[in-house]
XYZ file of C-alpha atoms in Angstrom:
422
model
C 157.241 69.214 36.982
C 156.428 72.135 35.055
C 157.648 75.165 36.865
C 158.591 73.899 39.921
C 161.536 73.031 41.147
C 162.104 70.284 43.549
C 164.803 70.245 46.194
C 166.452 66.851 47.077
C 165.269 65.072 50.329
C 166.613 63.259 53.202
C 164.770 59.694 54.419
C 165.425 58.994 57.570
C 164.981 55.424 58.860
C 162.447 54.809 61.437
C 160.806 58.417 61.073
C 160.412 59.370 57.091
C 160.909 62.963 56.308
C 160.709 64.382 52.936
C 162.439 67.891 53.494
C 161.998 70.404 51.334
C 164.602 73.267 51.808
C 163.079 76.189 54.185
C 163.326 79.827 53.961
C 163.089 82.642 56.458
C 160.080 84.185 54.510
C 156.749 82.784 54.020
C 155.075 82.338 50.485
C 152.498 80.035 50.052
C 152.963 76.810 47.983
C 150.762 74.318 46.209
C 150.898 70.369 46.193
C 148.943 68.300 43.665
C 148.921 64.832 42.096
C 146.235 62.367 41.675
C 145.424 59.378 44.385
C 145.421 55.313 42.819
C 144.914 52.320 43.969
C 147.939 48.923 44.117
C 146.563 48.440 40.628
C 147.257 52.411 39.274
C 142.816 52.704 39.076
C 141.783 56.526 39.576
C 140.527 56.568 43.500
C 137.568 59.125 43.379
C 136.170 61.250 46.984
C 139.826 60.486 49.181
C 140.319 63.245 51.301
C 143.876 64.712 51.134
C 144.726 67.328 54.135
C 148.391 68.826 54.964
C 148.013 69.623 58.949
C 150.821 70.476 61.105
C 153.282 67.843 62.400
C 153.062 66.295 65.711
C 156.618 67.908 66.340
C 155.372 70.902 64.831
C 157.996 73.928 65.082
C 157.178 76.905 63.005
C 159.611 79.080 62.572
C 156.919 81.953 61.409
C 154.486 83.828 63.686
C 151.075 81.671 63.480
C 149.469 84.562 65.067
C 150.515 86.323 61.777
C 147.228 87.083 59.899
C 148.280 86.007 56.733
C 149.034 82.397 58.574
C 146.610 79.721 57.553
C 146.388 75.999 57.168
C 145.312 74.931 54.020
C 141.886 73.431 53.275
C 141.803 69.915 52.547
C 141.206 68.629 48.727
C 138.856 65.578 47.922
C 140.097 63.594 44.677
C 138.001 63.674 41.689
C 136.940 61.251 39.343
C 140.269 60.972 37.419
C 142.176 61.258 41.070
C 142.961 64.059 41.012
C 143.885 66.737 44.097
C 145.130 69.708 44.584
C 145.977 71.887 47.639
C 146.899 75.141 47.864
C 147.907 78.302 50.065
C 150.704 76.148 51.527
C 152.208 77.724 54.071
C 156.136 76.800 54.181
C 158.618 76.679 56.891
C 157.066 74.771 58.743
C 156.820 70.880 59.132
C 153.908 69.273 57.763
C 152.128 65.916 57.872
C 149.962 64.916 54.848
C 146.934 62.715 55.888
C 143.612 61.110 54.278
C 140.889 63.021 55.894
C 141.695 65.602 59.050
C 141.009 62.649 61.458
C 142.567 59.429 59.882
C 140.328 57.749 62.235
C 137.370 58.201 59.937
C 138.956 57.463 56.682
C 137.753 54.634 54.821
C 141.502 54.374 52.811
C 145.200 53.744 54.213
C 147.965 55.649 52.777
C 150.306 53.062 51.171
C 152.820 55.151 49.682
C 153.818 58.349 47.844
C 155.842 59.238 44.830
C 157.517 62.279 44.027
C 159.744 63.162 41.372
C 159.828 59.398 39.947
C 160.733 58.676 43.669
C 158.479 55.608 45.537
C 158.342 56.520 49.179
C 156.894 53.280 51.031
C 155.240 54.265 54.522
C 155.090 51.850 57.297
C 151.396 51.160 57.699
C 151.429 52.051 62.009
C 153.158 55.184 61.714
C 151.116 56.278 58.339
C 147.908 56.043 60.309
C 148.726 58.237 63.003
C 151.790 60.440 61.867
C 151.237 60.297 58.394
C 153.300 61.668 55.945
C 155.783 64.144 57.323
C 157.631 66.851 54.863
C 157.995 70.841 54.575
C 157.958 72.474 51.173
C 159.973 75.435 49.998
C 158.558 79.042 49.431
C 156.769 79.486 46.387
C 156.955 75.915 45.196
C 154.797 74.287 43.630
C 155.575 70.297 43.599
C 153.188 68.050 41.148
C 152.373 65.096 40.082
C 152.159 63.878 43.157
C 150.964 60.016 43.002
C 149.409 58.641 46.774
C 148.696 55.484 46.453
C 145.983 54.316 49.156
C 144.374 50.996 49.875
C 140.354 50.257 51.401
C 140.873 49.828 55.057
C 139.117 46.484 56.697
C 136.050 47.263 58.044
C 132.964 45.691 59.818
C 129.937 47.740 59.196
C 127.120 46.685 61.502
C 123.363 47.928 62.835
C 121.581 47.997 66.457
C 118.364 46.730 66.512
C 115.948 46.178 70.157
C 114.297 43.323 70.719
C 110.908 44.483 68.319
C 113.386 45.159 65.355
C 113.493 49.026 65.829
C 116.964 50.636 65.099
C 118.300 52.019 68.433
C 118.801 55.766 66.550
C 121.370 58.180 67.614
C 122.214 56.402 71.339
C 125.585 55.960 72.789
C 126.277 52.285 73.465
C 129.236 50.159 74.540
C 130.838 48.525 71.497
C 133.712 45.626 72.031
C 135.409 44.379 69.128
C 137.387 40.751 70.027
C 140.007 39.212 68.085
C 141.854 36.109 67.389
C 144.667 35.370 65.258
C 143.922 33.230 62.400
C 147.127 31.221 63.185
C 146.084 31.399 67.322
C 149.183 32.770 67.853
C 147.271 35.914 69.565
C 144.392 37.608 70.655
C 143.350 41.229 71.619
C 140.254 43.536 71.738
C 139.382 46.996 72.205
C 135.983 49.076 72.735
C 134.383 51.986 74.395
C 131.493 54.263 73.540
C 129.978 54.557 70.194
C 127.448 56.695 69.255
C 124.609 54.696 66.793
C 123.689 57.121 63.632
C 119.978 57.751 62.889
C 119.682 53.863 61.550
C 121.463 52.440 64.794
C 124.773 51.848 62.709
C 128.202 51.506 63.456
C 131.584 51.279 61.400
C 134.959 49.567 62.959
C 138.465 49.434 61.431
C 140.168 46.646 61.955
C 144.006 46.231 60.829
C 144.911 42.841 59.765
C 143.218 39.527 58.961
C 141.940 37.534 62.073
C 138.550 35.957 63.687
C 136.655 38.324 65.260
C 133.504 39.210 67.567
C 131.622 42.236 68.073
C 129.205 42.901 70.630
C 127.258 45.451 72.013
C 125.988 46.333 75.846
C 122.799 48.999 76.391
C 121.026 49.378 79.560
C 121.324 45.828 80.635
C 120.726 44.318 77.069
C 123.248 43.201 75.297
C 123.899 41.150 71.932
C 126.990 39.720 70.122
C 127.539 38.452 66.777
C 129.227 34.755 65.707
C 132.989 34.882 65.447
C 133.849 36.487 62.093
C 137.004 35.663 59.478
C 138.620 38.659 57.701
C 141.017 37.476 54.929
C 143.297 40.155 53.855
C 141.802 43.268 52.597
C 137.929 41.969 53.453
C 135.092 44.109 54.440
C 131.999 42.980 56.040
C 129.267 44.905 55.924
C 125.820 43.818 57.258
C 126.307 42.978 60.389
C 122.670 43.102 62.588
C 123.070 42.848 66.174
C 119.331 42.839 68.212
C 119.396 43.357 71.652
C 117.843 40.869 74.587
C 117.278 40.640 77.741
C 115.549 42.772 80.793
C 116.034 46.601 80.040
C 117.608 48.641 83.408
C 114.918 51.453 84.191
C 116.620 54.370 82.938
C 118.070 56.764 85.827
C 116.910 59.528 87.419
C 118.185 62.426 86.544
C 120.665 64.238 88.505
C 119.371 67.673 90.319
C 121.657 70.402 89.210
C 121.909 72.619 91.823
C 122.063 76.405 90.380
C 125.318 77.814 90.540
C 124.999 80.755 93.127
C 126.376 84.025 91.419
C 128.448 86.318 93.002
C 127.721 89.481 92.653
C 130.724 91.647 92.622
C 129.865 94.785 93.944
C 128.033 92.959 96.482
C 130.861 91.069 97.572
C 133.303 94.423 97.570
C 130.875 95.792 99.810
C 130.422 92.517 102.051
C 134.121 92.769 102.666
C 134.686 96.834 103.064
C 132.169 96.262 105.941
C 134.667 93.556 107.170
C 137.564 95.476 106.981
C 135.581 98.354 108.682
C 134.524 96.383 111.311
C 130.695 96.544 113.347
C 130.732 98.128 117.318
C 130.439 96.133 119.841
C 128.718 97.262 123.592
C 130.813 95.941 126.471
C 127.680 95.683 129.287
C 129.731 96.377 131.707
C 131.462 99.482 131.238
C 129.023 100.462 128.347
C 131.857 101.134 126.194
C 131.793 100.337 122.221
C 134.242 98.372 120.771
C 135.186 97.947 117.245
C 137.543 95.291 115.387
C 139.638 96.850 111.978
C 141.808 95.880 109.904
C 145.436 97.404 110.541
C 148.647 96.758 108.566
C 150.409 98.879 111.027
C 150.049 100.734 114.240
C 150.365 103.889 112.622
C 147.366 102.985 110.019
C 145.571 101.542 112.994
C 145.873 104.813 114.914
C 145.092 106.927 112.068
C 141.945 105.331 111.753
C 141.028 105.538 115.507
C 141.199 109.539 114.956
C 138.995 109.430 112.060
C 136.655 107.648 113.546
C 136.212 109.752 117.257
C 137.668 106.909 118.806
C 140.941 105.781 120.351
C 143.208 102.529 120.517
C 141.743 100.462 122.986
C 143.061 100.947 126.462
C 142.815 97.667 129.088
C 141.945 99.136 132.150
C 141.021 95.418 133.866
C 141.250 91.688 132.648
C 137.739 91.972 132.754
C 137.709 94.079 130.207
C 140.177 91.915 128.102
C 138.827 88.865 128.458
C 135.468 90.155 126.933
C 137.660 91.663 123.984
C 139.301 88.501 123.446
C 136.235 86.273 123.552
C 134.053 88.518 121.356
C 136.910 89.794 118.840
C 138.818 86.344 118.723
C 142.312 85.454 120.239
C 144.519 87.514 117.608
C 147.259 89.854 117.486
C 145.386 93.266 117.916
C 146.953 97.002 117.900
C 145.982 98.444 121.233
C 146.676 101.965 122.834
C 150.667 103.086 124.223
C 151.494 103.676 127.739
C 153.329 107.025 128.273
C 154.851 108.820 131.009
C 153.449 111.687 132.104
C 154.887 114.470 133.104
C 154.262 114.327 136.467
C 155.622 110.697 136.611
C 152.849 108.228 136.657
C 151.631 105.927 133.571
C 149.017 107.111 131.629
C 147.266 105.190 128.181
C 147.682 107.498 124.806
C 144.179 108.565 125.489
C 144.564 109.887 128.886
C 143.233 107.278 130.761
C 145.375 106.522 134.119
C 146.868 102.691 133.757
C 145.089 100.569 136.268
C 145.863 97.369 134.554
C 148.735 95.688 132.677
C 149.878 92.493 131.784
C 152.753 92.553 130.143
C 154.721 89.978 128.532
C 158.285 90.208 130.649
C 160.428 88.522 128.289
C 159.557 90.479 125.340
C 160.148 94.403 127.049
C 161.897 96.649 125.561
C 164.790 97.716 127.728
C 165.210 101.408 128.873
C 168.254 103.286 128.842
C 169.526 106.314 130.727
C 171.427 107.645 127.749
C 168.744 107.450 124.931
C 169.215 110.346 122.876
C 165.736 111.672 120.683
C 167.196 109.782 117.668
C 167.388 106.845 119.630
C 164.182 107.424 121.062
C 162.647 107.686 117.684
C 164.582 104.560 115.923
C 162.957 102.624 118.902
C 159.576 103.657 119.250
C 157.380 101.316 121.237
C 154.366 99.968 120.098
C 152.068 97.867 122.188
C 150.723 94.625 120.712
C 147.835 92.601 122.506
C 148.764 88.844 121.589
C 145.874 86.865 121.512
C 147.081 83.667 121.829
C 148.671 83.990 125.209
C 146.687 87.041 126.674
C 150.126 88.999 126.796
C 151.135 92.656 125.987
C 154.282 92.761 123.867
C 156.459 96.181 123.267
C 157.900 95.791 119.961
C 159.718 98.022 117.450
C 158.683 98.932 113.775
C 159.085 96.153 111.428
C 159.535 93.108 114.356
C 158.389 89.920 113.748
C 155.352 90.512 115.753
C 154.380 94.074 113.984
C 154.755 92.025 110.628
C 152.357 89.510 111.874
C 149.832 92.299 113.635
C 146.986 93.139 111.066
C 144.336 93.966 113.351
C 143.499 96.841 115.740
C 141.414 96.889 118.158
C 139.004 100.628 118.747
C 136.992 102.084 121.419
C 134.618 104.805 122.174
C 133.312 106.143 125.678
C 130.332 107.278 124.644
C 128.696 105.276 121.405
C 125.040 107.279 120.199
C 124.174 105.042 117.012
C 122.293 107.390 114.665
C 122.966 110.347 116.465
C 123.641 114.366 114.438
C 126.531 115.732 113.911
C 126.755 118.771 116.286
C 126.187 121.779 114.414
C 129.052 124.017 115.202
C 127.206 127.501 114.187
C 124.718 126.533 117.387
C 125.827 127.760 120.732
């Protein structure tokens, strides 16, 4: 090599790596040679490509801008390839053609430095060949010896001769060892190209069978031999037999789009809640949403309103079976001054039903700090029709998210008073 300078690699058995020494820094690098065939003949239109590795670890940014896998390089007439804008430290994996599935050569080997690296034919067509090249070097005279892969090359006719053109079809390839010591197959979809042909690879000398399935017709050719590094190409298949009717199409329904500000309003009105008018007492009712009773009560001011206050089971009943059986916020029962029970919103307490078990117990010596630190809040617990006292941050307030308003008098549409009229 002319001004390059090649560092010594390392083969490892079972999984060849040619490893060029790395560097923290990234310069880009160029790799050239010529592609042959077994007999050393120039082989012309090969596609060369460097992609990453299957294992691939870079140890530079690839979001860096100046980060770029290089473009492939198609041999010329004398062989020759070149491909540069390397980028090193990383490990790479030289292959014929971006997709070895559609190259028409197999990578055989590569030489380097006087060095013949044989590759194991499995690995080669799916790993390829893997190595990492040193900043700024440039290694040459690369030689990549390649060999035709087997093919059979084939067409889809229909019964009246016409090529099926550009239609996906079911394509099974059979095969049978030559000594009968095996057999095997594989197949799936193939796409037809605007003359209704195919192309298969096959890897090693056998017998085999192709045939084809479309809509109910089908076709299948005589059982081919492949000697050793034989192509066929020719191949007509015409399909027989009663055509399916094609399907019907299936209805797409159209996607439904959300709209968002739609939706945010759809659920603010949620939250909010809608009155309700109990017939009986001709009170409205309202449903909010309420992390805690202080929110809940808060909201109850802003509104006119108060926390509900159960003056029958009548009256709860129709909350629970119009609101749902939750855990609502309702109103507090204080004492009044003059000794008897009265709701947070003055009305007397005609009704309770509390939940015995869960009462908060009183004590003669409760100083206003204690008072305070146990502040009873009244929970309506839908499940079992109970009242619960409870405390700030208990189990049941943590579980509470609803409250539960009402109004006395409820004029929908009604003025705001206008306080400068007497």
């Amino acid at each position: 090599m002319n001004r390059s300078h090649f560092t010594p690699f390392v083969v490892f058995i079972g999984s060849l790596v040619v490893l060029f020494a790395a560097s923290p820094q990234s310069f880009a690098a160029t790799f050239s040679g010529k592609v042959i065939d077994e007999k050393g003949n120039p082989v012309p239109d090969v596609v060369i490509a460097i992609q990453p590795s299957s294992d691939f670890r870079p140890v530079i940014n690839i979001d860096d801008p100046e980060f770029n896998f290089p473009l492939p390089s198609t041999s010329d007439e004398t062989g020759a390839f070149s491909i540069k804008d390397i980028t090193p430290n990383f490990k790479s994996s030289l292959k014929l053609s971006p997709n070895e599935r559609f190259s028409d050569y197999r990578l055989l080997s590569i030489k380097i430095a006087g060095i013949t690296i044989a590759l194991n034919p499995q690995y080669s067509r799916f790993a390829g060949f893997p190595f990492a090249i040193e900043p700024e070097t440039d290694i040459e005279d690369v030689e990549i010896t390649v060999r035709l892969r087997m093919r059979i090359r084939g067409q889809v006719l229909t019964e009246d001769g016409t090529p099926l053109s550009n239609t996906q079809v079911d394509l099974m390839v059979r095969r049978r060892s030559i000594n009968g010591g095996g057999r095997g197959s594989s197949g799936g979809t193939e796409t037809l190209d605007i003359d209704g042909g195919f192309t298969r690879y096959v890897n090693s000398p056998a017998y085999y069978t192709v045939s084809v399935k479309y809509q109910g017709q089908s076709a299948e050719s005589k059982e081919i031999l492949l000697e050793e590094g034989q192509r066929l190409d020719g191949l007509t298949l015409t399909l027989s037999g009663d055509p399916q009717l094609p399907r019907k199409p299936k209805v797409v329904k159209a996607v439904r789009m959300v709209n968002p500000e739609r939706r945010q309003a759809a659920w603010q009105r949620q939250r909010e809640g809608v009155w309700a008018i109990n017939p009986d007492n001709r009170h409205a009712y309202k449903r909010i949403y309420s992390d805690t009773h202080e929110e809940a009560f808060a909201q109850a001011t802003a509104q006119g309103a108060h926390l509900i206050a159960i003056n029958d089971k009548a009256e709860q009943e129709w909350i629970l079976e119009v609101f749902g059986k939750e855990n609502y916020w309702i109103g507090s029962i204080n004492d009044a001054k003059e000794g008897s029970k009265k709701w947070d919103n003055g009305d007397p307490v005609t009704y309770t039903n509390w939940d015995t078990e869960q009462l908060i117990p009183e004590s003669d010596e409760t100083t206003e700090k204690d008072e305070k630190l146990i502040k009873k809040l009244t929970v309506l617990v839908g499940v079992t029709g109970k009242w619960q006292q409870i405390r700030e941050g208990s189990p049941v307030a943590s579980i509470t998210e609803k409250a539960i308003l009402e109004k006395k008098d409820l004029i929908i549409g009604a003025p705001e008073p206008d306080e400068d009229i007497e």
